[in-house]
PDB file of C-alpha atoms in Angstrom:
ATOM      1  CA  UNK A  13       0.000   0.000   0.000  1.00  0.00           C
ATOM      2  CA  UNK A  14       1.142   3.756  -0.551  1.00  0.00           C
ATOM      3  CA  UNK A  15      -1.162   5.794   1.550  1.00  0.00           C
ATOM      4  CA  UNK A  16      -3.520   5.699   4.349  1.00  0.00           C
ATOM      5  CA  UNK A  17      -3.193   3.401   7.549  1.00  0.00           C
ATOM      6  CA  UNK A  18      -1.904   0.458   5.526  1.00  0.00           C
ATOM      7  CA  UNK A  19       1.406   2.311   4.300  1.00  0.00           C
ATOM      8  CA  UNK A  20       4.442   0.355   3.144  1.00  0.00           C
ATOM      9  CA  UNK A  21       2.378  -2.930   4.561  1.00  0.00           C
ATOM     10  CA  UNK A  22       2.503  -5.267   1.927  1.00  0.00           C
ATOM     11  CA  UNK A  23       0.243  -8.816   1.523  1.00  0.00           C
ATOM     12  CA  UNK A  24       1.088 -11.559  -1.411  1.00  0.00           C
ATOM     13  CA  UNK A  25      -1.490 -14.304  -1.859  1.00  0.00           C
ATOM     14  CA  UNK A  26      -5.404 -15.043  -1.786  1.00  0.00           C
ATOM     15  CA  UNK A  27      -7.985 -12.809  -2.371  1.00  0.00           C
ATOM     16  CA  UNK A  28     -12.194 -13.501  -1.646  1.00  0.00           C
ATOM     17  CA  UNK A  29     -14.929 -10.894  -2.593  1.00  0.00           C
ATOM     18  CA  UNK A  30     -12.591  -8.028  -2.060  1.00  0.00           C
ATOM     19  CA  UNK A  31     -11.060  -9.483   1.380  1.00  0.00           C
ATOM     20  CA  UNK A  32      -7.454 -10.979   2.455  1.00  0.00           C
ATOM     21  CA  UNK A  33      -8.702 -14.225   2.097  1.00  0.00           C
ATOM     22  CA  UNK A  34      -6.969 -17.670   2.229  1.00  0.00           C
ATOM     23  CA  UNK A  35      -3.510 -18.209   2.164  1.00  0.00           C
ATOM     24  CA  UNK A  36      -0.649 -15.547   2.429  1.00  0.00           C
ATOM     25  CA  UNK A  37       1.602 -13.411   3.323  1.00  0.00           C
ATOM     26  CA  UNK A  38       1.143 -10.220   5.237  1.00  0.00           C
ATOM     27  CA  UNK A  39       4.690  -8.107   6.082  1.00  0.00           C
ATOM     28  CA  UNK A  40       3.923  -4.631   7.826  1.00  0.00           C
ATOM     29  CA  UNK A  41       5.805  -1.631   7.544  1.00  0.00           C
ATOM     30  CA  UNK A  42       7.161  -1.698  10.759  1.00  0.00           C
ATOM     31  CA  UNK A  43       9.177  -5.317   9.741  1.00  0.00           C
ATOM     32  CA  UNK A  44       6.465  -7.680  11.556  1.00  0.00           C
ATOM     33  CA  UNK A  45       5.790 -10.566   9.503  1.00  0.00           C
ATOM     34  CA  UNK A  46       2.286 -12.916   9.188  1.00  0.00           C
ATOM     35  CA  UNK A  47       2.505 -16.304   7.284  1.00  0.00           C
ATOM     36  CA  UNK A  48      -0.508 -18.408   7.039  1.00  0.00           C
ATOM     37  CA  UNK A  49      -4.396 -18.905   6.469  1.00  0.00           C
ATOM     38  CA  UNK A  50      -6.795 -15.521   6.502  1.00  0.00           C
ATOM     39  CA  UNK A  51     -10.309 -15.117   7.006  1.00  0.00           C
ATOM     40  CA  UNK A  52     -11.902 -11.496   5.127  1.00  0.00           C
ATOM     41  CA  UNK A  53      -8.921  -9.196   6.268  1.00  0.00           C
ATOM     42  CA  UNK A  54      -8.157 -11.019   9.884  1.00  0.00           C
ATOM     43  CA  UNK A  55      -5.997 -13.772  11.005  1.00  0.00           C
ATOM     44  CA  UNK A  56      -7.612 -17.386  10.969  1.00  0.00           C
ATOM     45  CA  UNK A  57      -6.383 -20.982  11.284  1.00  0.00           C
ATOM     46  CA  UNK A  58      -2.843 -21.774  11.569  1.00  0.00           C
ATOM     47  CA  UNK A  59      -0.361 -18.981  11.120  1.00  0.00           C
ATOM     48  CA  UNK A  60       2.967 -17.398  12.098  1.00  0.00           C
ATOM     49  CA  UNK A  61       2.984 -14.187  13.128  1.00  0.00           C
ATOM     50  CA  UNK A  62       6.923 -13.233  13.376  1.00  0.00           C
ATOM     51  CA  UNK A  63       7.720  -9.486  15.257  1.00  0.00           C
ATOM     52  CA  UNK A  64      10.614  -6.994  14.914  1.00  0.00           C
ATOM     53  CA  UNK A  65      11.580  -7.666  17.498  1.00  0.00           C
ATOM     54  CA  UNK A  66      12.138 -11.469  17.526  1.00  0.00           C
ATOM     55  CA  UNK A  67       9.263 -13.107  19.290  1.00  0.00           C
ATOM     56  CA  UNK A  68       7.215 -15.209  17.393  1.00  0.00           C
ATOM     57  CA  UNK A  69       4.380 -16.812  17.530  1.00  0.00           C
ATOM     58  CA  UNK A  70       3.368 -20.276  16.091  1.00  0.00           C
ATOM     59  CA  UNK A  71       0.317 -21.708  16.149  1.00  0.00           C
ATOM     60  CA  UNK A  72      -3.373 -21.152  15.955  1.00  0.00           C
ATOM     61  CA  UNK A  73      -5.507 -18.217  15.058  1.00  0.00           C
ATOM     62  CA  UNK A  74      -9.353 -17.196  15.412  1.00  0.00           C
ATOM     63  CA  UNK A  75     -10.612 -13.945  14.097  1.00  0.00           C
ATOM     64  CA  UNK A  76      -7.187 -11.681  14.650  1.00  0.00           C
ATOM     65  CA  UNK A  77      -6.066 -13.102  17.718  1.00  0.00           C
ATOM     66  CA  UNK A  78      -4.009 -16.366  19.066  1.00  0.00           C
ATOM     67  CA  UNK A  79      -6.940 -19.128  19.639  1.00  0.00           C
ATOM     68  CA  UNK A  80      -6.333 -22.113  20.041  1.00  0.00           C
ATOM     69  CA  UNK A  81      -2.535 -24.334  20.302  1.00  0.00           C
ATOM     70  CA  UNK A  82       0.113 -22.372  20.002  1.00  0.00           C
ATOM     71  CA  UNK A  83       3.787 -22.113  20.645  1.00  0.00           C
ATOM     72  CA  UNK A  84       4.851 -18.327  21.407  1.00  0.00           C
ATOM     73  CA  UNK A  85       8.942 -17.819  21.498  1.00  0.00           C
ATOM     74  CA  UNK A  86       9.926 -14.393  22.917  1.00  0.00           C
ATOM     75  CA  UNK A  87      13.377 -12.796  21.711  1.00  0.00           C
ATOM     76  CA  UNK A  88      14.102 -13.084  25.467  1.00  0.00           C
ATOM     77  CA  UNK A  89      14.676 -16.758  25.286  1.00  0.00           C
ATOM     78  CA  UNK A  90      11.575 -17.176  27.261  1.00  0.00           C
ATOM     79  CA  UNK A  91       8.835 -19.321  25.750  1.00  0.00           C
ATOM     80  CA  UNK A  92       5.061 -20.734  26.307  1.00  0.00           C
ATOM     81  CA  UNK A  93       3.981 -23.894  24.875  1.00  0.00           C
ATOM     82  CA  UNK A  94       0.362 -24.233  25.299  1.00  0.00           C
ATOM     83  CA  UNK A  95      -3.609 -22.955  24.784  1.00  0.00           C
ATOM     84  CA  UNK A  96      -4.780 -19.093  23.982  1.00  0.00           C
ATOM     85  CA  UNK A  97      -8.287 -18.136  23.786  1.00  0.00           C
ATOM     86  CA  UNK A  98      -8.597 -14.084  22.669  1.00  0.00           C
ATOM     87  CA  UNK A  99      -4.749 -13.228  23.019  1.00  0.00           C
ATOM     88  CA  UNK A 100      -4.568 -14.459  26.458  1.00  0.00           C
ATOM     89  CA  UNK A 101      -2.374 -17.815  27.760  1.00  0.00           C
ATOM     90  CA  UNK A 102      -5.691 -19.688  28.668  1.00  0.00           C
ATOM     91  CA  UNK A 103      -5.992 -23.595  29.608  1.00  0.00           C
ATOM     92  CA  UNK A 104      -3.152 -26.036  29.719  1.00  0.00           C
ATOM     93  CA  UNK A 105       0.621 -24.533  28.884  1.00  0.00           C
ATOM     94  CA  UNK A 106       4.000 -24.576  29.782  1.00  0.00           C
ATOM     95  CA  UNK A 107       6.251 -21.364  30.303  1.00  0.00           C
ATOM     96  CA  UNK A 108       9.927 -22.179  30.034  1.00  0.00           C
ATOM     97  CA  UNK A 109      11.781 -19.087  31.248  1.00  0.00           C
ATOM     98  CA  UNK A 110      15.798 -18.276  30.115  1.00  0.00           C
ATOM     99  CA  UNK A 111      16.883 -18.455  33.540  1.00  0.00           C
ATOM    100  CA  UNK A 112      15.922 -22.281  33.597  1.00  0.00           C
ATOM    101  CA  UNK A 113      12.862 -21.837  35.565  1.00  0.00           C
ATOM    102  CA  UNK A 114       9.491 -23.497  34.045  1.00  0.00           C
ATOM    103  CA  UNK A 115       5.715 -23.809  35.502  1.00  0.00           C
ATOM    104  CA  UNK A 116       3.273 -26.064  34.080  1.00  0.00           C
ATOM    105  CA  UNK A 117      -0.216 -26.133  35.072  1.00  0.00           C
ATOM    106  CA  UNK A 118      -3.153 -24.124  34.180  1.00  0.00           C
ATOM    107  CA  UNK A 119      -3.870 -20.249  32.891  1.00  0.00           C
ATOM    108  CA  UNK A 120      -6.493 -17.871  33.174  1.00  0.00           C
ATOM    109  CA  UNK A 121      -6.672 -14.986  31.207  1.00  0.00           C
ATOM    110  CA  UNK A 122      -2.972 -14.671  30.643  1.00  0.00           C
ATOM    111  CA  UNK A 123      -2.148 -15.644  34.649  1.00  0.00           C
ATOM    112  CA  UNK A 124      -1.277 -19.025  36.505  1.00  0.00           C
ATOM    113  CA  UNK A 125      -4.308 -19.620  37.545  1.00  0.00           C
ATOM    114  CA  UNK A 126      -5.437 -23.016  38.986  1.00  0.00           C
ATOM    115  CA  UNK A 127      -3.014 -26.308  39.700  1.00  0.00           C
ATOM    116  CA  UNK A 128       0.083 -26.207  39.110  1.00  0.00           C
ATOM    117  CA  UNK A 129       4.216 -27.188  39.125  1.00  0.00           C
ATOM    118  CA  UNK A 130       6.992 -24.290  39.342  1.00  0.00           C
ATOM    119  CA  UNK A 131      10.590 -25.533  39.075  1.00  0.00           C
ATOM    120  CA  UNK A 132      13.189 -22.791  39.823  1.00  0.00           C
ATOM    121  CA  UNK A 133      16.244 -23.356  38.243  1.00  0.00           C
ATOM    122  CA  UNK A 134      18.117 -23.180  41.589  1.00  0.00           C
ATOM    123  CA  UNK A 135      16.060 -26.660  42.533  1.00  0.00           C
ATOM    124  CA  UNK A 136      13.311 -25.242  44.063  1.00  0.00           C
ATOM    125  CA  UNK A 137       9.856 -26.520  43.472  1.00  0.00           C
ATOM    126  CA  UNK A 138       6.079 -25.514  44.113  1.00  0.00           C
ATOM    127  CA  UNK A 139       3.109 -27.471  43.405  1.00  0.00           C
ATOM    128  CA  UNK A 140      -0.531 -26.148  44.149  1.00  0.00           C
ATOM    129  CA  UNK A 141      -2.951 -23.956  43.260  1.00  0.00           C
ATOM    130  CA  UNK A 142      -2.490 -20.344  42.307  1.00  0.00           C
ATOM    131  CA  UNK A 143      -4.725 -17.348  41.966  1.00  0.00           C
ATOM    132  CA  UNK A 144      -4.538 -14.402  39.720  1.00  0.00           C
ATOM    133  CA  UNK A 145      -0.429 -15.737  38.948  1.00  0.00           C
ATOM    134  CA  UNK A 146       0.681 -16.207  42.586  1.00  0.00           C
ATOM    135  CA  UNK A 147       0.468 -19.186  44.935  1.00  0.00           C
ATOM    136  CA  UNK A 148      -2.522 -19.267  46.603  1.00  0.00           C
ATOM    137  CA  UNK A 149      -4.782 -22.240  48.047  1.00  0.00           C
ATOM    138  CA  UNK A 150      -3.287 -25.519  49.288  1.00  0.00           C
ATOM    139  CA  UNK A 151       0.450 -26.141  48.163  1.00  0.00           C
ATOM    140  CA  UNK A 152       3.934 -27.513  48.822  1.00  0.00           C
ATOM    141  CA  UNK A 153       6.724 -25.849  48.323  1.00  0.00           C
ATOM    142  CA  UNK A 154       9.981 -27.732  48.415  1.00  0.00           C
ATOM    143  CA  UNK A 155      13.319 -25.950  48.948  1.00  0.00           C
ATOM    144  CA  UNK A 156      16.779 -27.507  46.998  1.00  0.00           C
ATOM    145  CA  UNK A 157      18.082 -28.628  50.298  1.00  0.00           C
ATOM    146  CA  UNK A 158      15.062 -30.671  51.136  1.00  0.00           C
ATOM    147  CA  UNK A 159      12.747 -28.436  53.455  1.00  0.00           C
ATOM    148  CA  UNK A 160       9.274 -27.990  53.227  1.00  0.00           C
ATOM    149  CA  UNK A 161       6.595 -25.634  53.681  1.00  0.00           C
ATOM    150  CA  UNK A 162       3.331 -27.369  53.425  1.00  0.00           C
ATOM    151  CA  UNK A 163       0.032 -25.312  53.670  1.00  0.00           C
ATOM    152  CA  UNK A 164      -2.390 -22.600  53.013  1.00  0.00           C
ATOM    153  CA  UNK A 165      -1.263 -20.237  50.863  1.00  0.00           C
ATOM    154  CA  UNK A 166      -2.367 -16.107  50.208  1.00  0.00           C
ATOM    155  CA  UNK A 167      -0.401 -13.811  47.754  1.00  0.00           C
ATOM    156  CA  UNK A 168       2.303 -15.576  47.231  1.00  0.00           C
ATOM    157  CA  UNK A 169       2.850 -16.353  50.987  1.00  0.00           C
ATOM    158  CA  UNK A 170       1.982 -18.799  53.737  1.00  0.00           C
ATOM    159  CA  UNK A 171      -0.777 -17.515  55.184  1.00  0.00           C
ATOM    160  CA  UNK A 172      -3.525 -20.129  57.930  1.00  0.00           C
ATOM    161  CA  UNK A 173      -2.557 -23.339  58.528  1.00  0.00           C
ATOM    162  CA  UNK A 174       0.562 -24.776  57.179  1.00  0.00           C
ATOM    163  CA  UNK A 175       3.361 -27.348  58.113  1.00  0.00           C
ATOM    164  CA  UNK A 176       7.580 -26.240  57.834  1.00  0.00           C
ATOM    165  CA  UNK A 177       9.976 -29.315  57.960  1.00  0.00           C
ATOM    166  CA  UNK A 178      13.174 -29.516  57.992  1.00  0.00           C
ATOM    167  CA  UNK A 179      15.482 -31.521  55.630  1.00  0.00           C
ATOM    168  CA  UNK A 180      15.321 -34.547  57.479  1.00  0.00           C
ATOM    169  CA  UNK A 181      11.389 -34.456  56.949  1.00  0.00           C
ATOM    170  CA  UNK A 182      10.900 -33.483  60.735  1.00  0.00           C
ATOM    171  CA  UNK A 183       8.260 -30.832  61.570  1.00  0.00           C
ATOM    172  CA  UNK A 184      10.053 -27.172  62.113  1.00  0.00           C
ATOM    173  CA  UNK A 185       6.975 -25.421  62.807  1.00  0.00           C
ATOM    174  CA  UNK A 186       3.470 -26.283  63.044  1.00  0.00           C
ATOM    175  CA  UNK A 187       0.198 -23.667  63.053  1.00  0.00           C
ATOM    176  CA  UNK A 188      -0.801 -20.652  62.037  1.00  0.00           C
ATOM    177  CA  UNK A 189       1.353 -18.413  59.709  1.00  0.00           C
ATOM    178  CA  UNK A 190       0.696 -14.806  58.679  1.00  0.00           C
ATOM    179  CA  UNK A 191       2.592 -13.473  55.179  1.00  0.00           C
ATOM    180  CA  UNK A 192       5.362 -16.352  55.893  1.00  0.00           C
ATOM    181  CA  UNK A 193       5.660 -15.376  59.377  1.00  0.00           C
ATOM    182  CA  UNK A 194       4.870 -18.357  61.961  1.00  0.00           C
ATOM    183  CA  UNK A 195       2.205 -17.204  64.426  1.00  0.00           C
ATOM    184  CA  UNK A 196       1.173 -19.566  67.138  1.00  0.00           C
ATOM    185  CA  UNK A 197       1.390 -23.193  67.495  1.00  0.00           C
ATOM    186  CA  UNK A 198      -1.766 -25.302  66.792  1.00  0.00           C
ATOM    187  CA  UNK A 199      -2.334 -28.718  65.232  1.00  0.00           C
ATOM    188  CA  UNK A 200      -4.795 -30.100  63.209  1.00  0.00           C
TER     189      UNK A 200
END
């Protein structure tokens, strides 16, 4: 194109009734890059959408935004494996972080949200429910040298009833905690 909104975009392949329509290839101005299946003017079916900026995106489509499977690599080194409904991480995925970190479990509207496994790369792991991307519900996390916090978790932090042990699998502390802090003694 040579004027208007569309500027220096350019699109090679199938046309319907006056629409993008089919198969093709759309490359904005800007150096972003679509390859795949169109429905009148919009992203639909499988696609690659390929930024500027490195990320890409692999995967499924529905009416302009990710929908389905899809396999989104970030320039970062960071990358999600798993299902989008309306642009947002939403189902079953994986998130594989550069540091070496990687949660699997469930996503709600682009948050961890529901059950699920975080491995830190230092050999930390959590698995439990979260809430709105932070650990919240019943969980377990497991430190690298063996110890345990076992509980009821709020924001990210113990919070009501929960269970510490030590390395050797003995109980630490047992009760009530408040924002990781141990309260008072009580058992269940």
């Amino acid at each position: 194109w040579t004027s208007g909104a569309f500027k220096g975009d350019r699109y090679v392949g199938a046309w319907k009734d006056g629409w993008i329509d089919g198969q093709g290839t759309y490359t904005y101005a800007s150096g972003d890059k679509y390859v795949g299946a169109l429905k009148e003017g919009k992203f639909h079916g499988q696609g690659t959408f390929t930024w500027a900026s490195g990320d890409r995106y692999v995967g499924a489509w529905k009416d302009g935004n990710t929908h389905g499977q899809g396999t989104y690599t970030y320039a970062s080194g960071d990358k999600y494996v798993g299902e989008y409904e309306d642009d947002m991480r939403n189902g079953q995925g994986t998130y594989t972080y550069a540091s070496g970190d990687k949660y699997v479990g469930e996503y709600e509207d682009d948050m961890r949200n529901g059950q699920g496994t975080f491995n830190f790369a230092n050999g930390d792991r959590y698995v439990g429910e979260y809430k709105n991307g932070e650990r919240n519900g019943q969980g377990t996390f497991t430190f690298a040298n063996g110890s345990k916090d076992a509980g009821e978790w709020k924001n990210g932090k113990l919070n009501g009833y929960a269970i510490r042990y030590n390395p050797d699998g003995s109980i630490f502390q047992e009760g009530i905690f408040e924002d990781d802090v141990f309260q008072y003694a009580q058992k269940k």
